PDB file of C-alpha atoms and ligand atoms in Angstrom:
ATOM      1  CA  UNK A   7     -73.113 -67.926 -70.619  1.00 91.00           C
ATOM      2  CA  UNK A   8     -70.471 -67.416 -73.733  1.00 95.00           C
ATOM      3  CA  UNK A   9     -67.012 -68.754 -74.026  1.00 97.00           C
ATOM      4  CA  UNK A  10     -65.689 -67.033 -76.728  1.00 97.00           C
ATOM      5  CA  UNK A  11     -67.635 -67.446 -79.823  1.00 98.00           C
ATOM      6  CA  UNK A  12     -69.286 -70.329 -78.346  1.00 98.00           C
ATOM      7  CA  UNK A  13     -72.878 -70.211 -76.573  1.00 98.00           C
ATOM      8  CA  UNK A  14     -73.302 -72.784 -73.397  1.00 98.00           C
ATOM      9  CA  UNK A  15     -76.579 -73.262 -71.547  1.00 98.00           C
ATOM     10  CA  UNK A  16     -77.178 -75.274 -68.829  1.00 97.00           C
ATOM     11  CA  UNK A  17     -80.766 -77.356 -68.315  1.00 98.00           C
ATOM     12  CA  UNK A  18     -81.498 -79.948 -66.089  1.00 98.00           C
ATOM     13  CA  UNK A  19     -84.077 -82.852 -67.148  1.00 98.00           C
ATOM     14  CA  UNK A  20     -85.582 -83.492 -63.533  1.00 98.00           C
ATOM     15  CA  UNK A  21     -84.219 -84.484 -60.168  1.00 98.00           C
ATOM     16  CA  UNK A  22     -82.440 -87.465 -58.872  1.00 97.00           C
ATOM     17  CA  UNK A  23     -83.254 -88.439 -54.822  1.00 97.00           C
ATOM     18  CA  UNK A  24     -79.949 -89.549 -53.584  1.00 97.00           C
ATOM     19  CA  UNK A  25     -79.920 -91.890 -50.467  1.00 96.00           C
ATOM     20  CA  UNK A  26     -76.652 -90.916 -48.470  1.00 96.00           C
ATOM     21  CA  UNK A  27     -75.186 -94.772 -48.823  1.00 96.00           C
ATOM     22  CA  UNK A  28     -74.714 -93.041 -52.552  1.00 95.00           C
ATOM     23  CA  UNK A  29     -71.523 -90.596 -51.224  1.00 96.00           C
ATOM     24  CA  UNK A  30     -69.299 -93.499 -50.261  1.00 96.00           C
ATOM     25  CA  UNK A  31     -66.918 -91.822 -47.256  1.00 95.00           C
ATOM     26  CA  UNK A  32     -68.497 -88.943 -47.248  1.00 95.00           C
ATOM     27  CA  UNK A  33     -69.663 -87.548 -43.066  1.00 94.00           C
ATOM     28  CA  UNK A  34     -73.323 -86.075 -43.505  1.00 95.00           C
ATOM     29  CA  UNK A  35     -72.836 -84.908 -39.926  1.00 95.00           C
ATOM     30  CA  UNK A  36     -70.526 -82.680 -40.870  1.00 94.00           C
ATOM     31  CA  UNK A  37     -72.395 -81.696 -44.157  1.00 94.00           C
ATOM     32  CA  UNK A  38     -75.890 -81.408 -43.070  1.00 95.00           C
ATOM     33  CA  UNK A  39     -76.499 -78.619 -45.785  1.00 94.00           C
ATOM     34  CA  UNK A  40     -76.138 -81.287 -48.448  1.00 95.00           C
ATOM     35  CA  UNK A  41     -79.474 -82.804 -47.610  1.00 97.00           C
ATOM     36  CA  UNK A  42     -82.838 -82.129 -47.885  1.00 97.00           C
ATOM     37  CA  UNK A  43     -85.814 -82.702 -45.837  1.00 97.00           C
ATOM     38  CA  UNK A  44     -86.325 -86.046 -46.779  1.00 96.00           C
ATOM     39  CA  UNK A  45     -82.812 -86.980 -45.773  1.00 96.00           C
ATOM     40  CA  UNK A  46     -81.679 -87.712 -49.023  1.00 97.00           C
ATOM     41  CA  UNK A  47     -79.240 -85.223 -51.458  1.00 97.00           C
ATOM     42  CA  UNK A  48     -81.031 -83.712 -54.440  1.00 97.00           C
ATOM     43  CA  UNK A  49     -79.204 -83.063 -57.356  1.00 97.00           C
ATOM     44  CA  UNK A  50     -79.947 -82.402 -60.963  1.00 98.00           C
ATOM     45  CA  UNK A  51     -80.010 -84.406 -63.731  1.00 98.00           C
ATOM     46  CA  UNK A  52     -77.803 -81.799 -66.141  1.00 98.00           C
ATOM     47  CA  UNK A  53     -77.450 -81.136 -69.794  1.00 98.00           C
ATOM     48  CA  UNK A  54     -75.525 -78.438 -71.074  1.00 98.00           C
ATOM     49  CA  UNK A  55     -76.715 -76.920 -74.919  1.00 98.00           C
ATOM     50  CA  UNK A  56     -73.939 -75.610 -76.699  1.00 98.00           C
ATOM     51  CA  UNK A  57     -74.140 -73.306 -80.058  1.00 98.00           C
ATOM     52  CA  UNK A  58     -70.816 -72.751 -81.603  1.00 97.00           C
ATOM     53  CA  UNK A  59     -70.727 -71.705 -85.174  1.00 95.00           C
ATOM     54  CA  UNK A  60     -73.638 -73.458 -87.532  1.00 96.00           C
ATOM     55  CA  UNK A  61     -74.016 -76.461 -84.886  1.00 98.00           C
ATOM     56  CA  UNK A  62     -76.204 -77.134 -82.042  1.00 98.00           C
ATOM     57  CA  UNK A  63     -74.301 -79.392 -79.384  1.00 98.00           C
ATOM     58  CA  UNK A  64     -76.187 -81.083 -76.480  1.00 98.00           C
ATOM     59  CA  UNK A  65     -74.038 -82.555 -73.781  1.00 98.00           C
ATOM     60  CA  UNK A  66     -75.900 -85.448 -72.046  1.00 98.00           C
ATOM     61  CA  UNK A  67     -79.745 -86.641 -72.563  1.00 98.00           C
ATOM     62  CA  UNK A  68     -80.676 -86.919 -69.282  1.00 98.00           C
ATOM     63  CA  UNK A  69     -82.949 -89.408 -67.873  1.00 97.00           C
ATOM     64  CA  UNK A  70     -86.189 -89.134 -70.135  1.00 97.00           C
ATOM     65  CA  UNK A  71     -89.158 -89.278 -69.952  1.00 96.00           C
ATOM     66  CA  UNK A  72     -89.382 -92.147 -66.690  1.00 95.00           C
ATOM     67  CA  UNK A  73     -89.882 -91.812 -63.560  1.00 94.00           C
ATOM     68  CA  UNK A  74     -87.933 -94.246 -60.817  1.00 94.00           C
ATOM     69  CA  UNK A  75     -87.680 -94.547 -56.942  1.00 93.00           C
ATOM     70  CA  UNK A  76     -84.473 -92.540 -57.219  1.00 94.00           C
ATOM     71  CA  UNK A  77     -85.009 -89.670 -59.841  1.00 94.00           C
ATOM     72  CA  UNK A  78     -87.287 -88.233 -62.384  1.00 96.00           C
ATOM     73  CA  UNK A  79     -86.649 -86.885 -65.703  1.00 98.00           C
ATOM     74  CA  UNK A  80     -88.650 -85.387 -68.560  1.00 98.00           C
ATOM     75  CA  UNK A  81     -88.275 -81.822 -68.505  1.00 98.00           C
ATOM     76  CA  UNK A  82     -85.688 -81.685 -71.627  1.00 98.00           C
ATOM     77  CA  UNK A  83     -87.808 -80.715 -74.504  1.00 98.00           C
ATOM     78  CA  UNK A  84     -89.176 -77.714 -72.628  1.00 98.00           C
ATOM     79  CA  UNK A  85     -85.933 -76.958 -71.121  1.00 98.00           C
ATOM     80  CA  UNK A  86     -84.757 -76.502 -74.895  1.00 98.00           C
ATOM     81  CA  UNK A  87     -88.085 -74.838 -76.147  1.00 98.00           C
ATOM     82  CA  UNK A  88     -87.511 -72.473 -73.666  1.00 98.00           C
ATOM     83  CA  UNK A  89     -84.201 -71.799 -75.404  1.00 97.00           C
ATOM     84  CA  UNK A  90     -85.482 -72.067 -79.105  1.00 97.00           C
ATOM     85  CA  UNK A  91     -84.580 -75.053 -79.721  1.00 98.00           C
ATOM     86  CA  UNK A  92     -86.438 -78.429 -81.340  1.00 98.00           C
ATOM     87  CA  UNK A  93     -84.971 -81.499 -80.989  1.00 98.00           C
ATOM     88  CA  UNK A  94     -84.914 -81.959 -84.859  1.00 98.00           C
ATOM     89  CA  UNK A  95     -82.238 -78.604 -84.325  1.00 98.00           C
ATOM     90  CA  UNK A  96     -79.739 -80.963 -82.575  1.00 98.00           C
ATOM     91  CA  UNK A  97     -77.192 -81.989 -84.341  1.00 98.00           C
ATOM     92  CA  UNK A  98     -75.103 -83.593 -82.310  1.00 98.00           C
ATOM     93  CA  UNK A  99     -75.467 -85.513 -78.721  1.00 98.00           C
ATOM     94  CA  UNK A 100     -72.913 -86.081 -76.413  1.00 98.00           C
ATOM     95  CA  UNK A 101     -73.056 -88.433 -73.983  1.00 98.00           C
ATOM     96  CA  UNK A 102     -70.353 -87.932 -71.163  1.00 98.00           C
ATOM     97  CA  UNK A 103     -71.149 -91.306 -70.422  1.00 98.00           C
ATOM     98  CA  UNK A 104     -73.512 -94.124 -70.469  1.00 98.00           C
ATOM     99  CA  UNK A 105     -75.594 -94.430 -67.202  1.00 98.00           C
ATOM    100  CA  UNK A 106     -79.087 -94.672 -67.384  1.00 96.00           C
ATOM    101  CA  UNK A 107     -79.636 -90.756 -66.609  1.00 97.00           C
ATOM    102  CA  UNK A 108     -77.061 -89.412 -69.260  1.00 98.00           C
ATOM    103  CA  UNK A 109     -78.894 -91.351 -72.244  1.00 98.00           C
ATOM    104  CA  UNK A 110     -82.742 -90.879 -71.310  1.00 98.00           C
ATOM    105  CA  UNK A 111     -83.847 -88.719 -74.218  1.00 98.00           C
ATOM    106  CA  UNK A 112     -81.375 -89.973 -76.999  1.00 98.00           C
ATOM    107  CA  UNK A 113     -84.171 -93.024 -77.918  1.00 98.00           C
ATOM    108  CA  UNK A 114     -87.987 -92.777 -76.759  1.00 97.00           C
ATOM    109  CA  UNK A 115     -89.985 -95.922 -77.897  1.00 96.00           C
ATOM    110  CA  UNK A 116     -87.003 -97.006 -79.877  1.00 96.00           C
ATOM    111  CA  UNK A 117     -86.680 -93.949 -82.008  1.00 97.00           C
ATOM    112  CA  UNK A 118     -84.048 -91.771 -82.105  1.00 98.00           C
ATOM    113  CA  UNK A 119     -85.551 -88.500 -80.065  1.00 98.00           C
ATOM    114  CA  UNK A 120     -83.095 -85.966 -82.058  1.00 98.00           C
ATOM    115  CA  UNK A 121     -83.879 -86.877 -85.887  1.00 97.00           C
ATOM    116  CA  UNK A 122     -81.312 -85.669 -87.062  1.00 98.00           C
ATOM    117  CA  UNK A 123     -78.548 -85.621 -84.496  1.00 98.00           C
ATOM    118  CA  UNK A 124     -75.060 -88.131 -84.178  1.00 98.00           C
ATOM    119  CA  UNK A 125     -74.658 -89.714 -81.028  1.00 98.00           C
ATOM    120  CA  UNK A 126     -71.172 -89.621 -79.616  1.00 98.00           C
ATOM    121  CA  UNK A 127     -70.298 -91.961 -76.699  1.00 98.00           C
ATOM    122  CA  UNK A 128     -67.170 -93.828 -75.361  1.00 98.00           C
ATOM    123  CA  UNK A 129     -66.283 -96.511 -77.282  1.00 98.00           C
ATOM    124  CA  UNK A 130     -65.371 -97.997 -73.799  1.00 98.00           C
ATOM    125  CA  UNK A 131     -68.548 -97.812 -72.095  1.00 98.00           C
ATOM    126  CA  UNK A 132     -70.191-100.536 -75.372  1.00 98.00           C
ATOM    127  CA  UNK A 133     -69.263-103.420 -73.450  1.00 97.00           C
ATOM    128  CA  UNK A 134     -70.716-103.115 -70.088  1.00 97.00           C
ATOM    129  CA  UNK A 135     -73.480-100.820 -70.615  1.00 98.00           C
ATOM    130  CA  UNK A 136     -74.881-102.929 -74.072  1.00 98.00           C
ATOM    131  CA  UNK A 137     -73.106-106.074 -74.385  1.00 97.00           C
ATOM    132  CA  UNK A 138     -73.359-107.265 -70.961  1.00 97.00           C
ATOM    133  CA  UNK A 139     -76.146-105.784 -69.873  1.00 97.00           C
ATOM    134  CA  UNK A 140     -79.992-107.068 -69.593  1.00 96.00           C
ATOM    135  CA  UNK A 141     -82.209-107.556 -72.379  1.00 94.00           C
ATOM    136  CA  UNK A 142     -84.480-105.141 -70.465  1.00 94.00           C
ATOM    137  CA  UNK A 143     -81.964-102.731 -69.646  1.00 97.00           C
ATOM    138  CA  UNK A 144     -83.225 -98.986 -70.574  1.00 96.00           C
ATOM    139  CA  UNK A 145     -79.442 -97.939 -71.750  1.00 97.00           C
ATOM    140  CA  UNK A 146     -79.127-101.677 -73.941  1.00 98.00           C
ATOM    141  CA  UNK A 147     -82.264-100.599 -75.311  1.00 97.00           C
ATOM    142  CA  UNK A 148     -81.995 -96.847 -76.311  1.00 98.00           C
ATOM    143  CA  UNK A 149     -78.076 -97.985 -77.659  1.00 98.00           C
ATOM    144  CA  UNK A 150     -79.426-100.498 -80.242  1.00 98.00           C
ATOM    145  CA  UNK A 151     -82.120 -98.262 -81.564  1.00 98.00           C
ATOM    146  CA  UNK A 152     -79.329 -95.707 -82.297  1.00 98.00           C
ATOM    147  CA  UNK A 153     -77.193 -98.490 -83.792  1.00 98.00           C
ATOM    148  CA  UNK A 154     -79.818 -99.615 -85.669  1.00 98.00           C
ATOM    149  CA  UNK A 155     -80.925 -96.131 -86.798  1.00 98.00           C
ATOM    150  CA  UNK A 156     -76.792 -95.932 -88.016  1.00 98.00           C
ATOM    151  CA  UNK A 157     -76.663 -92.788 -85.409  1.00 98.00           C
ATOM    152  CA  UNK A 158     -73.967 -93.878 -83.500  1.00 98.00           C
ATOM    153  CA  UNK A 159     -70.052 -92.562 -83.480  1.00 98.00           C
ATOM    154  CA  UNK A 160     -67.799 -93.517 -81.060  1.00 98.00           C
ATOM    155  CA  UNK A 161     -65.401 -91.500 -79.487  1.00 98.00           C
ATOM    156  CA  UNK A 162     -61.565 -93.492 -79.003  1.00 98.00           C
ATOM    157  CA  UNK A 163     -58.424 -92.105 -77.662  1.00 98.00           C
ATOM    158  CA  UNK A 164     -57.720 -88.693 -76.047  1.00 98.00           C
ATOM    159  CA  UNK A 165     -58.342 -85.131 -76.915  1.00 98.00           C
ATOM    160  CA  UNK A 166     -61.109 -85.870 -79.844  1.00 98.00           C
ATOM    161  CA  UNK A 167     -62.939 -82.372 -81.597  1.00 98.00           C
ATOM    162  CA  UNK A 168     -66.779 -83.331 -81.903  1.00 98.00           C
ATOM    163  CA  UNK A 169     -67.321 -79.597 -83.092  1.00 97.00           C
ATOM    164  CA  UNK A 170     -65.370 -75.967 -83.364  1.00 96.00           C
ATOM    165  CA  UNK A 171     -64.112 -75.778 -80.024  1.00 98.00           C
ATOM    166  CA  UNK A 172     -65.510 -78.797 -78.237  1.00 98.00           C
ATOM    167  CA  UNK A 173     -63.033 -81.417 -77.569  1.00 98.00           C
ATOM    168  CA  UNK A 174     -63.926 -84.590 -76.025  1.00 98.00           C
ATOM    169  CA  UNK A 175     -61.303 -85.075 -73.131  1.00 98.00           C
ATOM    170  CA  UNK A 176     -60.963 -89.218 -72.059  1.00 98.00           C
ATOM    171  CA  UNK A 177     -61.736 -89.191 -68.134  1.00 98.00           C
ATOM    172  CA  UNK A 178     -62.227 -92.754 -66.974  1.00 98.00           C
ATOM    173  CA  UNK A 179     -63.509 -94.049 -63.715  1.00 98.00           C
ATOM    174  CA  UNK A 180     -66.571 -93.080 -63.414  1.00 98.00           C
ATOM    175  CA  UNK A 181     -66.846 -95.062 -66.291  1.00 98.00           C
ATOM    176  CA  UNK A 182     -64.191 -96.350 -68.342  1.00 98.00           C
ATOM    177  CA  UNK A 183     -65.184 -94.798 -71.199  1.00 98.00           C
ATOM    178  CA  UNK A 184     -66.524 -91.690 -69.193  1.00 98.00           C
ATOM    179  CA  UNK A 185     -65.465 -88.418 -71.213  1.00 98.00           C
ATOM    180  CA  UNK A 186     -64.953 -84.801 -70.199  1.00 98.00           C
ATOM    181  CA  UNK A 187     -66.440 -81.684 -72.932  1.00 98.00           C
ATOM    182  CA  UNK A 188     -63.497 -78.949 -73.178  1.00 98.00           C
ATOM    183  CA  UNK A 189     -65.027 -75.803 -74.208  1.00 98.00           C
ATOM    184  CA  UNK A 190     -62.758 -73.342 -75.726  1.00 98.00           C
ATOM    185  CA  UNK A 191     -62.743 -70.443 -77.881  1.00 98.00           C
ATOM    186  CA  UNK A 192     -60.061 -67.313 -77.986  1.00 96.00           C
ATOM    187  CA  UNK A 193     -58.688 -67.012 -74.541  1.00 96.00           C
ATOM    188  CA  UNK A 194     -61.881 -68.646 -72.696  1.00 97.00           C
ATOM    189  CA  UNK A 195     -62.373 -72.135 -71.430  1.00 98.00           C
ATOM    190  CA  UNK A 196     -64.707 -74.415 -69.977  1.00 98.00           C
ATOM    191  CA  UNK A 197     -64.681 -77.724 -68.488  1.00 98.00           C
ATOM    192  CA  UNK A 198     -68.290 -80.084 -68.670  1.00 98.00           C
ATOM    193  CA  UNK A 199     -67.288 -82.647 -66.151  1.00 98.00           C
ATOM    194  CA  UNK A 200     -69.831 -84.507 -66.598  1.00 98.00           C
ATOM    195  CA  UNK A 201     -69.969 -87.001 -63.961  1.00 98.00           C
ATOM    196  CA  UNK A 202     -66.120 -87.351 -63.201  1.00 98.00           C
ATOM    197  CA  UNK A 203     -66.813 -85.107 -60.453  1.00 97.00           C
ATOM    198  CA  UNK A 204     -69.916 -86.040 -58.715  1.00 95.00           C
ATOM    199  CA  UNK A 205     -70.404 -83.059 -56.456  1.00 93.00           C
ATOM    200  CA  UNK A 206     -67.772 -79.850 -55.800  1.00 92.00           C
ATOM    201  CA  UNK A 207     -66.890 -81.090 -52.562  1.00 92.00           C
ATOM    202  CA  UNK A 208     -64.757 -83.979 -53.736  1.00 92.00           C
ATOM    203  CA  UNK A 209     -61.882 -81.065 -54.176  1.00 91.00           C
ATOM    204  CA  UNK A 210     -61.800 -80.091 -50.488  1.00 88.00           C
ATOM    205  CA  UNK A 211     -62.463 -84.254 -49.827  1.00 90.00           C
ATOM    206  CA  UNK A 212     -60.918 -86.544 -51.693  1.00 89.00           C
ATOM    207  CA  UNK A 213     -61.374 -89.626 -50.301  1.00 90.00           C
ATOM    208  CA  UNK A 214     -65.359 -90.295 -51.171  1.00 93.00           C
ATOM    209  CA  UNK A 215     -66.864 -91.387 -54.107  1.00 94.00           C
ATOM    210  CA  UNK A 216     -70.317 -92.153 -55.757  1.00 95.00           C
ATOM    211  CA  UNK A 217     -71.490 -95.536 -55.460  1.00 95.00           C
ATOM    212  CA  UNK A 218     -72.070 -95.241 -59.744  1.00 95.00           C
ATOM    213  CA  UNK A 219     -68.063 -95.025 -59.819  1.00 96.00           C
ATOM    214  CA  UNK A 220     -67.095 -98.049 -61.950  1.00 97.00           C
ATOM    215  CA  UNK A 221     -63.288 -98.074 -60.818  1.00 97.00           C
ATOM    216  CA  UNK A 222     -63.374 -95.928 -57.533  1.00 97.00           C
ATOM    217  CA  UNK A 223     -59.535 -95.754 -57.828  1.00 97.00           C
ATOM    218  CA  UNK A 224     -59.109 -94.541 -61.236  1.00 98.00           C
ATOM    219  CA  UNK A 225     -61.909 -91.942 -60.667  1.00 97.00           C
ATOM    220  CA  UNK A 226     -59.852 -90.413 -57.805  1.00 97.00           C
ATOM    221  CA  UNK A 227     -56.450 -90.003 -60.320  1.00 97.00           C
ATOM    222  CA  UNK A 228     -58.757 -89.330 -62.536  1.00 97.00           C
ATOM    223  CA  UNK A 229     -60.470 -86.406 -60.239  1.00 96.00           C
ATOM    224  CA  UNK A 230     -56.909 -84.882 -59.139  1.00 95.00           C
ATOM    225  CA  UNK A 231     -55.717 -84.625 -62.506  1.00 96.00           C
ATOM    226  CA  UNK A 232     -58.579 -82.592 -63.337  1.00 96.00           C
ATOM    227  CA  UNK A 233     -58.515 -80.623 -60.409  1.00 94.00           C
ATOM    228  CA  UNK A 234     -54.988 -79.544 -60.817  1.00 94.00           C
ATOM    229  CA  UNK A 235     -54.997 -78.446 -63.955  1.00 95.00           C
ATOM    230  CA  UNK A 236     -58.083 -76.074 -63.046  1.00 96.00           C
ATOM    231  CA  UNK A 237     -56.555 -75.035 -60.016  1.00 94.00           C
ATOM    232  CA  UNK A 238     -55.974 -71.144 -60.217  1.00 94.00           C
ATOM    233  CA  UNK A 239     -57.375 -70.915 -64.022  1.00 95.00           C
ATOM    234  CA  UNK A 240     -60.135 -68.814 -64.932  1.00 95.00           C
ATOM    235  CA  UNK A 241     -61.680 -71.566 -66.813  1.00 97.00           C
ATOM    236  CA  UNK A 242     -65.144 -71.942 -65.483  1.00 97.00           C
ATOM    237  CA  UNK A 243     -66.139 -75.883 -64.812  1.00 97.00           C
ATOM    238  CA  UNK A 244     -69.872 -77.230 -64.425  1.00 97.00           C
ATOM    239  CA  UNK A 245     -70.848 -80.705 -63.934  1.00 97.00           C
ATOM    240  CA  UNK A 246     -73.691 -82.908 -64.425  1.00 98.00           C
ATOM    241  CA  UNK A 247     -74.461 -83.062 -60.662  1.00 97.00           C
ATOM    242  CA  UNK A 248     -73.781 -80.195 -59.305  1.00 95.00           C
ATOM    243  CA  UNK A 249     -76.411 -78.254 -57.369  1.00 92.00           C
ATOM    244  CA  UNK A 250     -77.958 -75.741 -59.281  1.00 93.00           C
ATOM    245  CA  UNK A 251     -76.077 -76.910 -62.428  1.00 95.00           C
ATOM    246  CA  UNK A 252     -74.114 -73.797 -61.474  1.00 92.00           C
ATOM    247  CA  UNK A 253     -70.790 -72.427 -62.587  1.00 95.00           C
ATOM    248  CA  UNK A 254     -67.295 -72.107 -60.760  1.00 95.00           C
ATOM    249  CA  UNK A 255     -63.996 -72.085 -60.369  1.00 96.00           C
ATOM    250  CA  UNK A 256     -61.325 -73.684 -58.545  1.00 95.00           C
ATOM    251  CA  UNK A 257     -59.556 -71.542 -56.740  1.00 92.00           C
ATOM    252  CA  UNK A 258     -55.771 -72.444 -55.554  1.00 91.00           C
ATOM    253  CA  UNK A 259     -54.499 -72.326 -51.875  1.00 85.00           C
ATOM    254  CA  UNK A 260     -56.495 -74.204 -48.752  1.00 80.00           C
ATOM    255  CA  UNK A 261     -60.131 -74.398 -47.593  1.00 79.00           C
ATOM    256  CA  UNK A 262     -62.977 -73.994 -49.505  1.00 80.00           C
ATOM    257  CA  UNK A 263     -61.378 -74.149 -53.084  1.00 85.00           C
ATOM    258  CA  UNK A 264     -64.020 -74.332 -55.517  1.00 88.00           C
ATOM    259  CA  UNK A 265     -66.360 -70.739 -55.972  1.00 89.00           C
ATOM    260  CA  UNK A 266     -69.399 -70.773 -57.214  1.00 87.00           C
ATOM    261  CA  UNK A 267     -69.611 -67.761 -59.538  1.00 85.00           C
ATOM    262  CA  UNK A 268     -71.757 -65.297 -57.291  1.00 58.00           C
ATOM    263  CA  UNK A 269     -71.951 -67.392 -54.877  1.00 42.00           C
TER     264      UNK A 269
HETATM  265 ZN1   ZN B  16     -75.027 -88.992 -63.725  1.00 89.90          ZN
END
């Protein structure tokens, strides 16, 4: 995929095993197709490798290399092998936002996985995701090896270039320091959602939420801002969660609004 100038590939680390108490509000019944055979909703843990210019982008770090009752990660490395890339090539890491499966692969054993890479975050995600959070706590723990490698830059205020054509776009309620990636180059964008939208459904129904939302509220203004400035633009949007980590569009008018691309 190319915006522009700007190369954008999109990987996924494992899968994550949903239990449908996840999708607060949201009628299985009438959305059988969502789950699988185990009655849960599989979706992929995403990461999106961007190339624009001289520097080598990678939006999110998945889960790692662990394996828990609700998702599995560890296929990252190849994922970028497959693509040329080491991890010492990374030079920067973005993470969208600071849940366990967006940081996985940013600190393995307490050292930083990409050598040479700086880690952007939300400033506003530091206090619940380090400070108050468990001495045990995987996100606490990969954090302060980055802090104490002097990795870490954090990302304040609104509309913030990280790179040529990647601007880091403040989305909060998913997290409150949850951001958005803004891909743009010449006359093409694209939106990296990241987790603000949790699946491509929440467009056609509004009304239910992940369980991870930090400030369910604020993620819904949060959601229909973002959705109407898409609406009827040819910007393409992907998301950290969406099946198939594929692309779309959101369409304008009623019904089914967002379009996979050949789908
Ligand atoms: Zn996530």
């Amino acid at each position: 995929m190319r915006i522009g100038d700007i190369e954008l590939i999109a990987l996924s680390d494992g899968v994550a095993k949903l239990p449908q108490q996840f999708y607060i509000g949201l009628d299985f019944a009438s959305h059988p197709e969502l789950l699988s055979d185990d009655g849960r909703v599989h979706i992929p843990i995403g990461c999106y490798l961007l190339r624009t210019g001289d520097t080598t982008v990678l939006l999110d770090a998945g889960m790692g290399p662990r394996r828990l009752s609700w998702g599995e990660g560890g296929a990252l490395p190849a994922e970028l092998a497959k693509h040329g890339v080491a991890p010492g090539d990374i030079d920067v890491v973005v993470a969208s936002h600071l849940h366990t499966d967006h940081v996985g692969w940013l600190a393995v054993d307490g050292v930083p996985f990409f050598a040479n890479a700086t880690v952007r975050y939300g400033h506003a995600d530091w206090g619940e995701f380090v400070d108050s959070a468990g001495p045990d706590d995987h996100t606490r723990n990969v954090m302060e090896a980055l802090a104490d490698a002097d990795r870490l830059q954090p990302i304040e205020g609104d509309m913030v270039t990280l790179a040529p054509g990647l601007t880091a776009r403040a989305t909060p309620g998913h997290t409150l320091g949850h951001y958005c990636l803004v891909v743009s180059s010449g006359e093409e964008r694209a939106f990296l959602l990241g987790d603000a939208v949790e699946c491509p459904l929440q467009l056609e129904e509004p009304d239910f939420y992940a369980m991870s939302d930090v400030d369910p509220k604020l993620a819904a203004r949060t959601r229909e801002l973002l959705w109407r400035e898409l609406e009827g633009t040819d910007a393409l949007v992907g998301a950290a969660h969406f099946q198939g980590l594929e692309f779309g569009r959101v369409m304008r008018g009623t019904g089914t609004r967002y379009r996979f691309l050949g789908g």
